[in-house]
Short mmCIF file of C-alpha atoms in Angstrom, two decimals:
data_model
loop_
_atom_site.label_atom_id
_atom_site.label_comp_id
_atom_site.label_asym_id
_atom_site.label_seq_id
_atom_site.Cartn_x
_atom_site.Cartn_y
_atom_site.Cartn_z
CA UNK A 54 -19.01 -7.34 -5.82
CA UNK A 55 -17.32 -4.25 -5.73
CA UNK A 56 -13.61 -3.82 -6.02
CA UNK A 57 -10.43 -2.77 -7.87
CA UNK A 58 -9.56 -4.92 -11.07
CA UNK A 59 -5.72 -4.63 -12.87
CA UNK A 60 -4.79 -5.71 -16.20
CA UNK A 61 -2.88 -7.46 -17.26
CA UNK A 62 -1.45 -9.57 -14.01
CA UNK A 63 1.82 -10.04 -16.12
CA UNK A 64 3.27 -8.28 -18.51
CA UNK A 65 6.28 -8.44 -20.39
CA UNK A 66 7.87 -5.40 -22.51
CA UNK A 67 10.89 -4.92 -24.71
CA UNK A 68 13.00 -1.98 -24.32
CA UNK A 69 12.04 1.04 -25.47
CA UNK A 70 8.47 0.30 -25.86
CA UNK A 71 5.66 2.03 -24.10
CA UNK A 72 2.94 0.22 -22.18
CA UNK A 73 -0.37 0.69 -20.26
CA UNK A 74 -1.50 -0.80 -17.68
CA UNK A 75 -5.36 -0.51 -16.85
CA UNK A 76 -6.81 0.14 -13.46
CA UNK A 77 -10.90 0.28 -12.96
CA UNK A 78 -12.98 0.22 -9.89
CA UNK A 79 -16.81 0.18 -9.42
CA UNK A 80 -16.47 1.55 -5.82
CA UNK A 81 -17.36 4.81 -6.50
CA UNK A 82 -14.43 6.30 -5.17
CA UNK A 83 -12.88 9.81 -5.82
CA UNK A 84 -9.47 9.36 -5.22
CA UNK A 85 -6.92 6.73 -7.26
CA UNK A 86 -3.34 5.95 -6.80
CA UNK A 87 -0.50 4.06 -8.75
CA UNK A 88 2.25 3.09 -6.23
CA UNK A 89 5.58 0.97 -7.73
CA UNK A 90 6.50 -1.82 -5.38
CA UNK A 91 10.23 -2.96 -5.79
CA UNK A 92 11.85 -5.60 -2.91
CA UNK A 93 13.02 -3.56 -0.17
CA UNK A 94 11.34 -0.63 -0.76
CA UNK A 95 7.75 -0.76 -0.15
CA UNK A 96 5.12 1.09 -1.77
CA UNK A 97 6.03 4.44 -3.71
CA UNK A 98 3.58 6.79 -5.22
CA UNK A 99 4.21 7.63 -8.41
CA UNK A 100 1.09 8.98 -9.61
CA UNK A 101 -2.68 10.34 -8.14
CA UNK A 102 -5.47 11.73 -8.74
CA UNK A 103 -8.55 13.14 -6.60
CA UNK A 104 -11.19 13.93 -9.37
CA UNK A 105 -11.84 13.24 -13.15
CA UNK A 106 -9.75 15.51 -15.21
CA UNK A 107 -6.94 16.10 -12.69
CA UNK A 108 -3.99 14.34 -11.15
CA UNK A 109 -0.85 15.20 -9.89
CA UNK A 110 2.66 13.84 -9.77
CA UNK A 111 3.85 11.43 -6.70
CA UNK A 112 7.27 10.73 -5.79
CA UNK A 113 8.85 8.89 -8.41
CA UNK A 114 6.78 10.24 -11.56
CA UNK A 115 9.36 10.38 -14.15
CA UNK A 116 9.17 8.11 -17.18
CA UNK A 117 5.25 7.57 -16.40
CA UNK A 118 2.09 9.34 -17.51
CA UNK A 119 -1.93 8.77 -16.43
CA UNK A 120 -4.80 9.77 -17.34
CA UNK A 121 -8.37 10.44 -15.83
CA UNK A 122 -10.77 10.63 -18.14
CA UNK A 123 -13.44 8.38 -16.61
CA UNK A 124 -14.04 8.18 -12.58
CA UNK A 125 -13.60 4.09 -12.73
CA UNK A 126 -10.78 4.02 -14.52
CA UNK A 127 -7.09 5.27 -13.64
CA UNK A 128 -4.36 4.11 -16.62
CA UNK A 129 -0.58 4.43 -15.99
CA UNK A 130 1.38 3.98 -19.47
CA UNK A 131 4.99 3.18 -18.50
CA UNK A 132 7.10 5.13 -20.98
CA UNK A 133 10.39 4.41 -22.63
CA UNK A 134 11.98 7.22 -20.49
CA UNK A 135 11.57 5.19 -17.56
CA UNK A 136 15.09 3.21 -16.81
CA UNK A 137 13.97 0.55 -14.48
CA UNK A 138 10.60 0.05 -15.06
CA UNK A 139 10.47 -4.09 -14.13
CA UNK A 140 9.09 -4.08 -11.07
CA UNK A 141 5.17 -4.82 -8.92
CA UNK A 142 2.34 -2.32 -9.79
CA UNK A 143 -0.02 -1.40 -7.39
CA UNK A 144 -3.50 0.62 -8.04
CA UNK A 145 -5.28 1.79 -5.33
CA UNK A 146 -8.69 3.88 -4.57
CA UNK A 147 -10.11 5.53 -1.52
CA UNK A 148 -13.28 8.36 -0.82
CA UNK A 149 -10.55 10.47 -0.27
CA UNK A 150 -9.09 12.25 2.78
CA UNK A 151 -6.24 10.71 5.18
CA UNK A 152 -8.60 8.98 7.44
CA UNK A 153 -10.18 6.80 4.57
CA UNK A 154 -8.40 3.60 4.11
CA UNK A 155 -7.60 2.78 0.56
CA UNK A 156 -8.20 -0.09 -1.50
CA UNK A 157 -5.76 -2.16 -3.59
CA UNK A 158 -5.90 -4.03 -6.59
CA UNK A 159 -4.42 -7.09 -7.10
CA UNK A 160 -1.17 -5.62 -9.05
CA UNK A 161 0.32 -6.13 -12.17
CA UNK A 162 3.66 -7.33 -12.63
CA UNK A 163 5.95 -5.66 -15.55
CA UNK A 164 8.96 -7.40 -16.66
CA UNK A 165 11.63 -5.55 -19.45
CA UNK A 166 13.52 -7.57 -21.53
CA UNK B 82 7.06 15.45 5.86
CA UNK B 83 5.61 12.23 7.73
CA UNK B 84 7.08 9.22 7.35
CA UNK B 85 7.07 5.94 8.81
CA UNK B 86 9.22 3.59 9.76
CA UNK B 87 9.45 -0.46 10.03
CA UNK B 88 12.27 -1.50 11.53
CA UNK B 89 12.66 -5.07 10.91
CA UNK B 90 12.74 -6.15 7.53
CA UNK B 91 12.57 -9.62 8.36
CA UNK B 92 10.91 -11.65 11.21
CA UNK B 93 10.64 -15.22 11.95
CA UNK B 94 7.94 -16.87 14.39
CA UNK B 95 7.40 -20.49 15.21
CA UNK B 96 3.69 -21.37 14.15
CA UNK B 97 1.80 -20.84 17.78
CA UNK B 98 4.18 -18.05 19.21
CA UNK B 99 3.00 -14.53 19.45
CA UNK B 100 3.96 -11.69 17.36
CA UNK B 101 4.63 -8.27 17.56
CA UNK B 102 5.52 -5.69 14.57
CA UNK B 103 6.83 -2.95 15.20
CA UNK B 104 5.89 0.39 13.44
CA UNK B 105 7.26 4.15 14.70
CA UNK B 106 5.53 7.49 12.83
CA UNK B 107 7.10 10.90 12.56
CA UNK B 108 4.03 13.51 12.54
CA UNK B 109 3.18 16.43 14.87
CA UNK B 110 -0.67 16.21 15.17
CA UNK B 111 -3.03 12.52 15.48
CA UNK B 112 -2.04 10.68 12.52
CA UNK B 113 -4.44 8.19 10.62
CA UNK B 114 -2.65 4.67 11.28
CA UNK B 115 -3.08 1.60 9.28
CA UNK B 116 -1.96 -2.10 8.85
CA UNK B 117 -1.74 -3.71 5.56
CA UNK B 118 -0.98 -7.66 4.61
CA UNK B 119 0.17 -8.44 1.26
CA UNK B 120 0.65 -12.39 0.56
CA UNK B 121 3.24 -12.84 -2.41
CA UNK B 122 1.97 -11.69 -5.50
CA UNK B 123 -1.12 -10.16 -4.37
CA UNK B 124 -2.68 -6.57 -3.29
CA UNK B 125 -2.81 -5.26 -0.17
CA UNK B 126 -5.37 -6.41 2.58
CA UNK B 127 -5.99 -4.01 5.66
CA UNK B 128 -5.82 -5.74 8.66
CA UNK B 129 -6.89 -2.82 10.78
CA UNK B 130 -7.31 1.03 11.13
CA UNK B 131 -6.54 3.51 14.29
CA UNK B 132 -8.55 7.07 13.98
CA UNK B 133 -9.36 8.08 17.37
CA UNK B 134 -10.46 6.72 20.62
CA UNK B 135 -9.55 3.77 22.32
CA UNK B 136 -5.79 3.04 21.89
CA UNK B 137 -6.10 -0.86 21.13
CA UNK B 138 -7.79 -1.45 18.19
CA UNK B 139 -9.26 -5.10 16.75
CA UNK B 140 -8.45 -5.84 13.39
CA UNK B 141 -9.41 -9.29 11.13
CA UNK B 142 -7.82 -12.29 11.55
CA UNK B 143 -7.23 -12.13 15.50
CA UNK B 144 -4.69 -9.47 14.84
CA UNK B 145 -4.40 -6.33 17.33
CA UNK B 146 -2.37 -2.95 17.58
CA UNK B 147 -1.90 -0.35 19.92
CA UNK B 148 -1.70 3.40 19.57
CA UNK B 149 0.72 4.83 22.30
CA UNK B 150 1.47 8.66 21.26
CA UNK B 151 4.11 9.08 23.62
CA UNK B 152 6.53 6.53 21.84
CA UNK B 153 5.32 7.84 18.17
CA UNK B 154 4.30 3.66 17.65
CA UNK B 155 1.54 1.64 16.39
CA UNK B 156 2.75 -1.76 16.86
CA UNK B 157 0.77 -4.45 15.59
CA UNK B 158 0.61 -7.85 17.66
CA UNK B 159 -1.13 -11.74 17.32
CA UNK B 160 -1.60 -14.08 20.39
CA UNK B 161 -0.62 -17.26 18.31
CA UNK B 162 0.19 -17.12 14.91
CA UNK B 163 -0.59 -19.85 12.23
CA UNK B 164 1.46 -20.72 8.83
CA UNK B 165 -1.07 -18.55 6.72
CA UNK B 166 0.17 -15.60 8.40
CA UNK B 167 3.65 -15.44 6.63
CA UNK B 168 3.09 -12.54 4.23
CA UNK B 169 4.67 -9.38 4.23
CA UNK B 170 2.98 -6.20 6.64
CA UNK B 171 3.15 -2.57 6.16
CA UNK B 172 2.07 -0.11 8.55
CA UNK B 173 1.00 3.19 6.87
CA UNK B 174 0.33 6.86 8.42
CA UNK B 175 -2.24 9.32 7.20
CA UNK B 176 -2.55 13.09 8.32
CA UNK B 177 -5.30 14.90 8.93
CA UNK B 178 -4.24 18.34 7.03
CA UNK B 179 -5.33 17.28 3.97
CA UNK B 180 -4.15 13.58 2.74
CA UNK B 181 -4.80 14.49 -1.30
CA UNK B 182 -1.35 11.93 -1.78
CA UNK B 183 -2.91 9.45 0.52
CA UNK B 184 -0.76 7.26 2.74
CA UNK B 185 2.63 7.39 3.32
CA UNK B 186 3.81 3.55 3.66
CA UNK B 187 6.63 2.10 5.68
CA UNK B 188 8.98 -0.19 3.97
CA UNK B 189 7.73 -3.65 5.32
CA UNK B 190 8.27 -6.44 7.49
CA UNK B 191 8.18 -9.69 6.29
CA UNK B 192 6.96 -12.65 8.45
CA UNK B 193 8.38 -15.93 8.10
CA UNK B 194 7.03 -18.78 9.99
CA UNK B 195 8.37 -22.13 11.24
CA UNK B 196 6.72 -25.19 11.77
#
């Protein structure tokens, strides 16, 4: 079946450490997204990319990084310059374009001690 | 910029009422609508999608919403809801200039229902 797998579902991570958190799809879509879901909030983008080799910064990019290297597979590595990064992790992939609805994976969870 | 806006953050429904969400968009042109269901812990579902064409649109799980361009809203309704509907919803807008940073997500309502 095809779909959108994250990894780890929970993660935990001490201060000052950087982590990665994987994203792959076998849909054969262009486009990925990582969106950072905190209560309250909803979803906000924080990272995206339309084609291998090239993404671009969402809203709240500072104190992540991706990369693109592959078309199935979309890492975010949470840096140690991000302040608050416990919070809900949401990858996402579409054909691209506004009027294709995107797919989500099931999230991964990030906790800071 | 578009944006979207949910305007209760919480809403409670006795199993077997109906339901409506609301959901209000701020774009000029036809916007790409969507409704999303996210059960605790979990990815987003869509429920249903609005592109063109006929204003009420089906979705899965007996849910419905309508497209009315004169109030900006895409409000998304359920004749009778059941206990495995308490989740949280977001409504989402797409434009049709370009969309390279996808959707543009309201803040969510979250359904709570009593027995």
């Amino acid at each position: 079946d095809g779909g959108i797998t994250q990894s780890p579902k929970y993660l935990f991570r001490k201060e000052g450490q950087n982590v990665t958190l994987s994203c792959e799809q076998n849909l054969n879509h262009d486009a990925m997204y990582w969106y950072r879901q905190d209560p309250g909030q909803g979803l906000r983008l924080i990272y995206y990319s339309q084609i291998v080799n090239d993404f671009q910064k969402g809203d709240i990019a500072e104190g992540y990084s991706v990369s693109r290297e592959k078309k199935e597979s979309f890492p975010l590595t949470v840096t140690s310059a991000q302040k608050n990064p416990t919070a809900f992790y949401l990858c996402a992939s579409t054909y691209g374009g506004a009027n294709n609805e995107q797919f989500f994976g099931p999230g991964t969870r990030l906790t800071v001690l | 910029a578009q944006s979207v806006t949910q305007p209760d953050i919480h809403i409670t429904v006795s199993e077997g009422a109906s339901l409506e969400l609301r959901c209000n968009y701020s774009y000029g042109a036809t916007p790409y609508l969507f409704w999303y269901v996210q059960s605790p812990g979990q990815g987003l579902q869509l429920l249903l999608k609005y592109f063109s064409g006929d204003t009420l649109v089906q979705g899965i799980k007996g849910f419905e919403a309508e497209f009315k361009r004169s109030q900006s809203s895409f409000n998304l309704r359920k004749p009778s809801v059941h206990w495995s509907d308490a989740a949280e919803y977001f409504c989402a807008v797409g434009y049709s200039g370009g969309g390279a940073d996808g959707l543009t997500f309201g803040k969510g309502t979250h359904l709570i229902i009593q027995p």
